[in-house]
XYZ file of C-alpha atoms in Angstrom:
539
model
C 22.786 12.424 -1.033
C 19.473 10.412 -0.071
C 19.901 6.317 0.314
C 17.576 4.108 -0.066
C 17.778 0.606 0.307
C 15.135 -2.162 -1.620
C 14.890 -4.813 1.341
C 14.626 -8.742 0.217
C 12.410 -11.058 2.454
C 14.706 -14.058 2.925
C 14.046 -16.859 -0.045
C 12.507 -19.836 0.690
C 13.555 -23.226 -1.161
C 10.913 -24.722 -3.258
C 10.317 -24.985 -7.108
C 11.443 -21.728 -9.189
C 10.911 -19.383 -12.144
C 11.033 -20.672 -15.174
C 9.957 -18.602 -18.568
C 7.378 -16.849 -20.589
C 5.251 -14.383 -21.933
C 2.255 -16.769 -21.513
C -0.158 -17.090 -24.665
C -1.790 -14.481 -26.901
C -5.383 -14.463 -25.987
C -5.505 -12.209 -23.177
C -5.513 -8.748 -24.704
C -2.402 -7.196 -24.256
C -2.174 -3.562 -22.518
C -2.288 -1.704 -25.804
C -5.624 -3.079 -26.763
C -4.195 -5.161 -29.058
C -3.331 -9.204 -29.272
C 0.262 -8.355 -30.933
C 3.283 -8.095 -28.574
C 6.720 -7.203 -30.487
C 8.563 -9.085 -27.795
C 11.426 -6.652 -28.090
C 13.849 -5.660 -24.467
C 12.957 -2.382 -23.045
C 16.080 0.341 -23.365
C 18.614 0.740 -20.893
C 19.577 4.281 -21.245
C 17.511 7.775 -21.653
C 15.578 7.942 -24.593
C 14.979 10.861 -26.673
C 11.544 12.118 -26.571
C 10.624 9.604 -23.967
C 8.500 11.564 -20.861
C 7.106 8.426 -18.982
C 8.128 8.218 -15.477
C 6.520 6.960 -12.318
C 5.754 7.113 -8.728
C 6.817 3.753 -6.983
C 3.413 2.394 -4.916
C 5.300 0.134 -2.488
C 6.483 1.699 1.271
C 9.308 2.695 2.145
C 10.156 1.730 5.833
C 12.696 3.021 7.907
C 13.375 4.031 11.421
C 15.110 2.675 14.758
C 12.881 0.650 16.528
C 11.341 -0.475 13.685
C 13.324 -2.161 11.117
C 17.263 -2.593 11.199
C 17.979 -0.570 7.839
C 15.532 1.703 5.455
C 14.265 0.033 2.569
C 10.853 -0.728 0.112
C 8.633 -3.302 0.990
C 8.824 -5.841 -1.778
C 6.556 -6.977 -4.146
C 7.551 -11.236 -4.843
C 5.258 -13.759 -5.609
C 5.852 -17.364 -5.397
C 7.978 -18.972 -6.748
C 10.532 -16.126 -7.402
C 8.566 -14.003 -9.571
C 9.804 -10.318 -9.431
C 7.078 -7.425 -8.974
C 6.630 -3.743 -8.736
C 3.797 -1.713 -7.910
C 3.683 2.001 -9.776
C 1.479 4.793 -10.905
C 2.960 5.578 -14.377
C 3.206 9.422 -15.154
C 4.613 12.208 -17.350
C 7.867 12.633 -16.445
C 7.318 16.658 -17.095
C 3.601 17.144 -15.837
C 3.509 14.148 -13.360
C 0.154 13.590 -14.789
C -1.178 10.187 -15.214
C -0.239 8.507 -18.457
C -3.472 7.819 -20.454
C -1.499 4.321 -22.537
C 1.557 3.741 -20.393
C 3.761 0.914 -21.990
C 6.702 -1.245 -20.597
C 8.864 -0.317 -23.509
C 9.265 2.648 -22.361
C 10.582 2.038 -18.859
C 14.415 0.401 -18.189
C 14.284 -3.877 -16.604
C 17.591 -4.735 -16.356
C 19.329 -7.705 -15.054
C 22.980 -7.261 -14.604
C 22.638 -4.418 -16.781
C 20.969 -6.704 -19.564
C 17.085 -6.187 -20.551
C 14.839 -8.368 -19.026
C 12.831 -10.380 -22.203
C 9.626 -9.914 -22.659
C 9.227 -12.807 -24.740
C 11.254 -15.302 -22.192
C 10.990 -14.032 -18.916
C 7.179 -12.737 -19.546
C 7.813 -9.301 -18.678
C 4.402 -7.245 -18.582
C 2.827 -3.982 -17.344
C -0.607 -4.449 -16.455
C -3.162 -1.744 -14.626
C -5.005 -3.071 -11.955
C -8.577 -2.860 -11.041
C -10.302 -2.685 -8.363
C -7.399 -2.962 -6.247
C -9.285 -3.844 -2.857
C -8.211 -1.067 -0.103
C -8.828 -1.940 3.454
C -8.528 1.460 5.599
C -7.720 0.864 9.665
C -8.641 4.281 11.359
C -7.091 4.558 15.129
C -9.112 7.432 16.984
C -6.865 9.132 19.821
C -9.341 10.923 22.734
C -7.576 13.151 24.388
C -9.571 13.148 28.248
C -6.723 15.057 30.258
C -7.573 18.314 32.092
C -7.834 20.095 29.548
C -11.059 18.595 27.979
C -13.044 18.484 31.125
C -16.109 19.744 32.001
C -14.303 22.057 34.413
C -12.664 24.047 31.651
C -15.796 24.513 29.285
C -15.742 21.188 26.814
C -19.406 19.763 26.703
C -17.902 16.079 26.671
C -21.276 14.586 25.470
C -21.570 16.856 22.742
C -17.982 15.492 21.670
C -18.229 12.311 22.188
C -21.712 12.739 19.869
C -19.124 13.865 17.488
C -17.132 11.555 17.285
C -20.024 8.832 16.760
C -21.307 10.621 14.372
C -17.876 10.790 12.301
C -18.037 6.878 12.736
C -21.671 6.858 11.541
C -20.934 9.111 8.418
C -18.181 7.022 7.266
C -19.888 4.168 7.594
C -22.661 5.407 5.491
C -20.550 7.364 3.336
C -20.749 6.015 -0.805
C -17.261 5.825 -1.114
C -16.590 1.961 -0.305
C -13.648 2.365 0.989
C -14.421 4.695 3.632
C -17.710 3.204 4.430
C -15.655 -0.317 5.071
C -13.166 1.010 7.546
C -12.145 -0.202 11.061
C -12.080 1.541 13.713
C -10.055 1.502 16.970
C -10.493 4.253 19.944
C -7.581 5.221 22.016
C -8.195 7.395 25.243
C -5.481 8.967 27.047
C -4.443 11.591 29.616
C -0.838 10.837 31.629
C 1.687 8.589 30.474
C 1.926 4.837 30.519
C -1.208 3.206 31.734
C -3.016 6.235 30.674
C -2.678 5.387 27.174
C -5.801 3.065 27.357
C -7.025 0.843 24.195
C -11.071 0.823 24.650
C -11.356 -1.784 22.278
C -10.257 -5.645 21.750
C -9.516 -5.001 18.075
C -10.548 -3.023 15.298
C -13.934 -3.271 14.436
C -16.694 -1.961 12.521
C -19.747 -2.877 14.613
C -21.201 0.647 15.719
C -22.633 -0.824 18.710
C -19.507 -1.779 20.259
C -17.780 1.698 19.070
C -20.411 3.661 20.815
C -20.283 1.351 23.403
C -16.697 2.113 23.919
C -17.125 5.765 23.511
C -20.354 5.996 25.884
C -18.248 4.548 28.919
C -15.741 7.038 28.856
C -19.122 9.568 29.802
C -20.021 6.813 32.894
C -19.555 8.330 36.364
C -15.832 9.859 36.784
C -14.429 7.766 33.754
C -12.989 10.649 31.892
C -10.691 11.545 34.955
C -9.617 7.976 35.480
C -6.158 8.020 32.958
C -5.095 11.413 34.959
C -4.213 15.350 34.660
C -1.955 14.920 32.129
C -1.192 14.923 28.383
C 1.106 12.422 26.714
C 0.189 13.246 23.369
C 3.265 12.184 21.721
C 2.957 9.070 23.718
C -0.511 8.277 22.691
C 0.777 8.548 19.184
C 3.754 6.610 19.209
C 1.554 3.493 21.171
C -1.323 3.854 18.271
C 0.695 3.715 15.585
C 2.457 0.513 17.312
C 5.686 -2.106 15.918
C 8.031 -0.119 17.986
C 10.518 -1.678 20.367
C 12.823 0.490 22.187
C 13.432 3.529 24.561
C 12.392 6.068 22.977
C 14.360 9.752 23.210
C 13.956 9.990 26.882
C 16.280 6.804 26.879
C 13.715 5.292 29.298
C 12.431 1.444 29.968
C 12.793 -0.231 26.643
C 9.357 -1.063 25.422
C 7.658 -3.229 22.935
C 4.857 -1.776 21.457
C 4.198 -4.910 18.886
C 2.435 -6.592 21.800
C 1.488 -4.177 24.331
C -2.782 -5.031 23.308
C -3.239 -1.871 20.883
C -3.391 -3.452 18.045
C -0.569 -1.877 15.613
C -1.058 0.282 12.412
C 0.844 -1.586 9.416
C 0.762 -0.438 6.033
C 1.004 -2.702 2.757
C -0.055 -4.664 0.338
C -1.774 -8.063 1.024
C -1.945 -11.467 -0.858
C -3.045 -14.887 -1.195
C -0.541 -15.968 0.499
C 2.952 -15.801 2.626
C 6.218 -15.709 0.546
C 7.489 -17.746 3.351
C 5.077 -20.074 3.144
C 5.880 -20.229 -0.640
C 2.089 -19.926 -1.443
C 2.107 -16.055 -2.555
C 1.084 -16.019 -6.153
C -1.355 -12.587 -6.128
C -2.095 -9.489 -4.652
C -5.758 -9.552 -2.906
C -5.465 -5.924 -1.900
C -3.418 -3.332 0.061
C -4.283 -1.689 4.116
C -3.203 1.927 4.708
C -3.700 3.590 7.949
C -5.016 7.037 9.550
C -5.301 8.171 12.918
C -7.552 10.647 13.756
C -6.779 13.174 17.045
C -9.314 14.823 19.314
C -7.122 16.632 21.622
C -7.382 20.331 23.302
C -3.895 21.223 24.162
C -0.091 20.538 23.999
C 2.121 17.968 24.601
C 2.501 18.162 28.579
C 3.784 14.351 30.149
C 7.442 13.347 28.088
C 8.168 10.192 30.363
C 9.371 7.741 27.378
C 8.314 9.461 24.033
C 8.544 13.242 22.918
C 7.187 15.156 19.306
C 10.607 13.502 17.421
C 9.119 9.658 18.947
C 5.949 10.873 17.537
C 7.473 12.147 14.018
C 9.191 8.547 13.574
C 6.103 7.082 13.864
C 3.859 8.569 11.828
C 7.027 8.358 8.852
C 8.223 5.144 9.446
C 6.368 3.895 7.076
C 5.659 5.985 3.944
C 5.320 6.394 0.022
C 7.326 8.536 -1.896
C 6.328 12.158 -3.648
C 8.796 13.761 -6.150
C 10.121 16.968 -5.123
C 11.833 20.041 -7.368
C 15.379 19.193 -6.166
C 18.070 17.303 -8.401
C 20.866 15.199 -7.610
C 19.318 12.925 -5.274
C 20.828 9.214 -5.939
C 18.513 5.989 -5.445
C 20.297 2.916 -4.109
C 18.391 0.084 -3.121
C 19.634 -3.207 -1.896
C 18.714 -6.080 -0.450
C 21.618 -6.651 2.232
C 22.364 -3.336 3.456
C 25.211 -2.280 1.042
C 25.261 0.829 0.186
C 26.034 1.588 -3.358
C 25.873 4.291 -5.815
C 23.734 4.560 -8.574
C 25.076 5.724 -12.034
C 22.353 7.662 -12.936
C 21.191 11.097 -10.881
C 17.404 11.138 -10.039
C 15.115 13.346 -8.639
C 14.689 14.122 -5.161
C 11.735 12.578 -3.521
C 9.748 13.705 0.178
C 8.587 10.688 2.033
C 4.319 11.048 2.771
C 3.966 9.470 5.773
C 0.915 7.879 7.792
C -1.792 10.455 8.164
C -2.899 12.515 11.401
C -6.225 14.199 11.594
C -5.773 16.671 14.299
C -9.333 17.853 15.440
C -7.562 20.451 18.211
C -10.598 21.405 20.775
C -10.126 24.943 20.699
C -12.491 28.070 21.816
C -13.003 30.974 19.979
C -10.321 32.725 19.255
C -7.750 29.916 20.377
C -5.422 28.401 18.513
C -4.382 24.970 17.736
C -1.232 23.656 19.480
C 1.355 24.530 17.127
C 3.812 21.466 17.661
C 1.035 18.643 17.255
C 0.267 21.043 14.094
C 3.595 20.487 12.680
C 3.019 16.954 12.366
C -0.433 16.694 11.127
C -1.453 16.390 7.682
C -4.957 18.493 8.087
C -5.636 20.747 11.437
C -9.607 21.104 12.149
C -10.198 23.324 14.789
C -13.457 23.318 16.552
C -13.598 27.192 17.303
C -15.880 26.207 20.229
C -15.814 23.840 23.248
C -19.592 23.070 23.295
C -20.498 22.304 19.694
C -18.512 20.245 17.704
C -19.372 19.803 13.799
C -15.836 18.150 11.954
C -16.842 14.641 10.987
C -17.441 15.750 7.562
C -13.909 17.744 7.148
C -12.158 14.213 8.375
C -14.037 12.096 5.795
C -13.069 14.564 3.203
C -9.410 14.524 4.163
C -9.492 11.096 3.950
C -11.026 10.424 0.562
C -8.223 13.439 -0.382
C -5.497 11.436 1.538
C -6.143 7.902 0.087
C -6.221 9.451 -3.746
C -3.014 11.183 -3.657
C -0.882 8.687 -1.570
C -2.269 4.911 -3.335
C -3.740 6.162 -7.036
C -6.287 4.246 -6.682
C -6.955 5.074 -10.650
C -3.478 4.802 -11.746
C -2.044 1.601 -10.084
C 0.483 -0.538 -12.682
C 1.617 -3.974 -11.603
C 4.862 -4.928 -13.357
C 5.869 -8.934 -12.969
C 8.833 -10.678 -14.581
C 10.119 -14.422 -14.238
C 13.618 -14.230 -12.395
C 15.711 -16.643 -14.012
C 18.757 -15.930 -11.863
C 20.113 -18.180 -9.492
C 23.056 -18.589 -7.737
C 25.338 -15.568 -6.902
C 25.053 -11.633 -6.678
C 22.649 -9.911 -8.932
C 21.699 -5.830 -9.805
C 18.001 -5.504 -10.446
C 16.726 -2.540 -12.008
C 13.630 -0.707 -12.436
C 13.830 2.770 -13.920
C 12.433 5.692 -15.576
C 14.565 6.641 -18.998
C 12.406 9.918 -19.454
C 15.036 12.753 -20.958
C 13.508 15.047 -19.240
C 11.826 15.966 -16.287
C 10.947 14.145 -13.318
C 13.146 10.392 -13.340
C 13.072 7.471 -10.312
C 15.266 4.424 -10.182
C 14.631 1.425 -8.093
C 17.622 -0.953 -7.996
C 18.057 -3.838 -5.958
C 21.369 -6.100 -5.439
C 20.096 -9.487 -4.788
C 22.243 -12.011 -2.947
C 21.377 -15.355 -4.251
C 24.395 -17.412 -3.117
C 23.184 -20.930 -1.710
C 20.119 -20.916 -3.927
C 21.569 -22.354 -7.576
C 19.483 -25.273 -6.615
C 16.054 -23.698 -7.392
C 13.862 -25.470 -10.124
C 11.345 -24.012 -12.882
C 8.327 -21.782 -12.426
C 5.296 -23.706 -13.163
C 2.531 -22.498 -15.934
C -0.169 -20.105 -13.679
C -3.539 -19.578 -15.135
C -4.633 -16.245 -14.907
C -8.279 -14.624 -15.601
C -7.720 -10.780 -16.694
C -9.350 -8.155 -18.038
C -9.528 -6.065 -20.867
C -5.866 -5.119 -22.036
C -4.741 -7.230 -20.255
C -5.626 -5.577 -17.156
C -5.089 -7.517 -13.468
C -7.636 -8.630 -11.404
C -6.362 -9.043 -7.641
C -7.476 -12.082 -6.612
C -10.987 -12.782 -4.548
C -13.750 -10.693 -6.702
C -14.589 -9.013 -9.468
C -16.632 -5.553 -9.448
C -19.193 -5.349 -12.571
C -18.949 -1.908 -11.868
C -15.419 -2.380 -13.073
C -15.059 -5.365 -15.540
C -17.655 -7.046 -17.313
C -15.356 -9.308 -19.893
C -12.913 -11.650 -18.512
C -10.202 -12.992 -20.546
C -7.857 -16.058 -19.725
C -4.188 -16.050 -19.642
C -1.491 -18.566 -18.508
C 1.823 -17.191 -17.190
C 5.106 -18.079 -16.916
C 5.482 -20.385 -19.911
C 6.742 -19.710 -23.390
C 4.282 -21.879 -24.720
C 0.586 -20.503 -26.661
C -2.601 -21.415 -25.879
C -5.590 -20.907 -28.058
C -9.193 -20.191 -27.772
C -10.394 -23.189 -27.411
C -7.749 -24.541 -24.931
C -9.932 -23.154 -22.508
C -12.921 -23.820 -20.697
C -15.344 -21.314 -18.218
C -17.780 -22.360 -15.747
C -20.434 -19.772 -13.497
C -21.825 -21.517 -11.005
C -20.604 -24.336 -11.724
C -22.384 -24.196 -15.461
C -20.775 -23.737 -18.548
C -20.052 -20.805 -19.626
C -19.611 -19.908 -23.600
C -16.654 -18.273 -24.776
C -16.876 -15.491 -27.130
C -14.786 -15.994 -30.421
C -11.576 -14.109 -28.922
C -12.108 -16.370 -25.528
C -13.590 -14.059 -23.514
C -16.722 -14.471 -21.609
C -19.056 -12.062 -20.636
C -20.933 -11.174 -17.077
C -23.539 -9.389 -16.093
C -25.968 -9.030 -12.932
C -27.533 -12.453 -13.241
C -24.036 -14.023 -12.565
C -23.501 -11.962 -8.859
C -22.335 -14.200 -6.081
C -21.497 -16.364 -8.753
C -17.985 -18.371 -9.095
C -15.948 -17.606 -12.419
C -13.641 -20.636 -12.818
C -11.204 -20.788 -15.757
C -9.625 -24.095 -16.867
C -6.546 -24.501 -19.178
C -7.700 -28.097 -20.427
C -4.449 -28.134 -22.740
C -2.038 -27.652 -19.316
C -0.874 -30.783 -17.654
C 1.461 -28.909 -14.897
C 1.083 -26.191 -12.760
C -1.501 -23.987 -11.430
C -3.986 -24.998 -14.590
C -7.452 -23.099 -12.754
C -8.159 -19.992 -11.516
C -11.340 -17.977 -10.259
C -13.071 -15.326 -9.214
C -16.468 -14.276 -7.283
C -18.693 -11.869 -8.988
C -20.081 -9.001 -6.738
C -21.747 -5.910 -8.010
């Protein structure tokens, strides 16, 4: 039976939810302005084939949280959110109109309104992905001159992956950081190059051009502490690792950690999170010759907890796997049987620096997601195959293309509650995420205020920050989190700080003229709450 456990970030005291299903004008998700305001089912539903993958991490591991559990999505005040990628429940293929109707919110087993509590299903666009790539150079004994590797030529290699990526057309990719990681023995030979990550080429091939200067390569040892190197780039761990050694505390040991997950506007303990701005997902790419050799703290399972400690979730063809999630560490069992899932965990590019004929070490293999080999020692031509693997990587894991978010006003207060997010396909591939939510001590909490919200078309959400024209060019307004309606003309636009003309549904329209411009929308009928919002226009 698999466990998994939804974790709760501690609430914060400060005005709370209150209702709604905000006003008509933004288009809702169907492409329509009607919304039947019914609850969505509770139980499996014939004919029904929507399911989902759930977007958010799952963390677990010793040494780096105290229990396993999903990183939640909660914006302020105590707004509840899940990130998904809606898809057949048969073919696990995107849905092409996925609707919210067809999925299970439950409260203490009773729907969640869509009319009162604003429930709502949006896609988002343009989801902004910031991509931290930690490159490992392996300069132990077995990459030296000595044994045939042309270190130059790899080292030329390696800047030229940098200088691909960064001129690659995929944004994402071309907008990485980088951070470069040489290492031979153990301990202080695990050397950061760099103060952070960075994307300014001159101080990358700065960085990589020292470790060519007079007998720098030798300097971190004979040695190969792989594993080690691993463990210390990926980073948040605290502990002794499997050889039970010195307790360490990799969190602030100067390599800057690898931390995966989504980022907004704010802190929820600073009670100022009210919208996702984007998400960071990691990498690390490898450039090593040989095997694991130096085991002084960490060893391949140290390395394996790492690179899975924080993951997203892939369905598997297994059944009777249960989904429990809670907030406090109970462990419960669900009532309904789901389907197994496989964790995907951070990605490792091993480039192994192999001759002809050679092959890869088969243990740092096992944990890598792609294996390049170099077939040669003196030329070195696999910056392309890494790109590639991560475009791949970033596609399957986040969904870019298929991202839902789902929001809902949490009326609860005080006391214990079950919160559930499921899949009521009748067939095929079903997930449940269900979270028991201690509230005790927090009856206190207020109302949600009225936010104003610009979308776009169906409804769609726009992460805070910018807008892409190459992704929206009509923005609609919307206010959340009240029950009451707000027309056309209840709102006002500026661009650049000129009026802007609504069309006769409320929209306005942009084009190239209005990039670098600042979209502001104004409920003038709102006297309470967050009654602007706005956006930048880039291309």
């Amino acid at each position: 039976m698999s466990m998994y456990r939804f974790y709760l970030t501690a609430l914060m005291a400060g005005v709370l939810a209150a209702c709604g299903s905000g006003d008509p004008v933004a288009q809702s998700s169907s492409g329509s302005d009607d919304d039947d305001g019914g609850d969505t089912p509770t139980t499996a539903v014939e004919g029904n084939t929507s399911s989902f993958y759930p977007l958010q991490f799952f963390v677990e591991g010793d040494g780096y949280v105290d229990e396993a559990a999903f990183d939640s999505i909660w914006f302020n005040p105590v707004i509840r959110g899940y990130v998904i990628a809606p898809v057949n429940s048969v073919s696990l293929e995107p849905l092409e109109a996925p609707d919210i109707a067809d999925y299970s919110v439950t409260i203490n087993e009773e729907p969640v309104s869509v009319e009162e509590q604003g429930l709502m299903m949006q896609k988002i666009i343009g989801l902004p992905v910031a991509l931290f790539t930690t490159i490992i150079i392996d300069t132990s004994g077995s990459t030296t001159a000595a044994v045939g590797v042309n270190q130059t030529a790899l080292i030329d290699e390696v800047k030229d992956f940098i200088a691909s990526a960064q001129a690659s057309s995929d944004e994402t990719i071309s907008n990485q950081l980088f951070y470069i990681i040489a290492y031979a023995n153990g301990g202080s030979g695990v050397e950061g190059l760099l103060p952070g990550f960075t994307s300014n080429a001159a101080d990358l091939n700065s960085a990589l051009d020292a470790l060519l200067a007079g007998d720098a390569w030798e300097d971190r040892g004979s040695g190969s502490a792989t594993y080690e190197a691993i463990v210390k780039a990926v980073g948040s761990y605290s502990g002794s690792g499997s050889s039970e050694a010195t307790a360490v505390d990799l969190s602030s040991d100067g390599i800057p950690d690898l931390r995966d997950g989504y980022v907004f506007n704010g802190t929820y303990i600073g009670g100022d999170a009210t919208q996702l701005t984007g998400i960071a997902v990691s990498n690390i790419v490898l450039v090593s010759s040989g095997e694991n050799t130096v085991q002084e703290t960490f060893q391949k399972a140290d390395a394996e907890a790492a690179l899975n400690w924080q993951s997203l979730l892939q369905f598997v063809e297994a059944e009777g796997t249960d989904i429990v999630n809670t907030s406090n560490g109970e462990e419960e069992e669900a009532a309904q049987e789901q389907s197994s899932v496989e964790a995907s965990g951070m990605p490792l590019w091993y480039v192994a620096v192999t001759g002809s004929g050679e092959e890869p070490d088969s243990s740092i293999a096992e944990m890598a997601s792609s294996t390049f080999a170099t077939n040669s020692k003196a030329e070195f031509n696999f910056a392309a195959d890494v790109i590639n693997a991560q475009i791949s990587s970033l596609n399957n894991r986040i969904k870019p293309d298929n991202q839902y978010l789902v929001r809902y006003n949490l009326f609860e207060r005080d006391g214990t509650h079950d919160l559930l997010f499921s899949s009521v396909a009748e067939e095929g591939y079903t997930y449940a995420l269900t979270t028991e939510l201690d509230l005790t001590g927090f009856g206190g909490y207020g109302q949600a205020q009225p936010v104003v919200e610009i979308t776009g078309p169906k409804n769609s959400y726009l992460p805070e920050g910018n807008v892409s024209l190459e992704n929206v060019s009509t923005l609609y307004p919307a206010t959340r989190w009240t029950v009451a309606t707000y027309e056309s003309a209840d709102y006002s636009w500026t661009v650049g700080g000129n009026p802007r003309s609504a069309n006769a549904d409320g929209s306005i329209t942009i084009s190239s003229g209005d990039i670098g411009q600042a979209v502001v929308l104004t409920n003038d009928s709102l006297s309470s709450g967050t009654t602007t919002a706005s956006l930048t226009v880039v291309q």
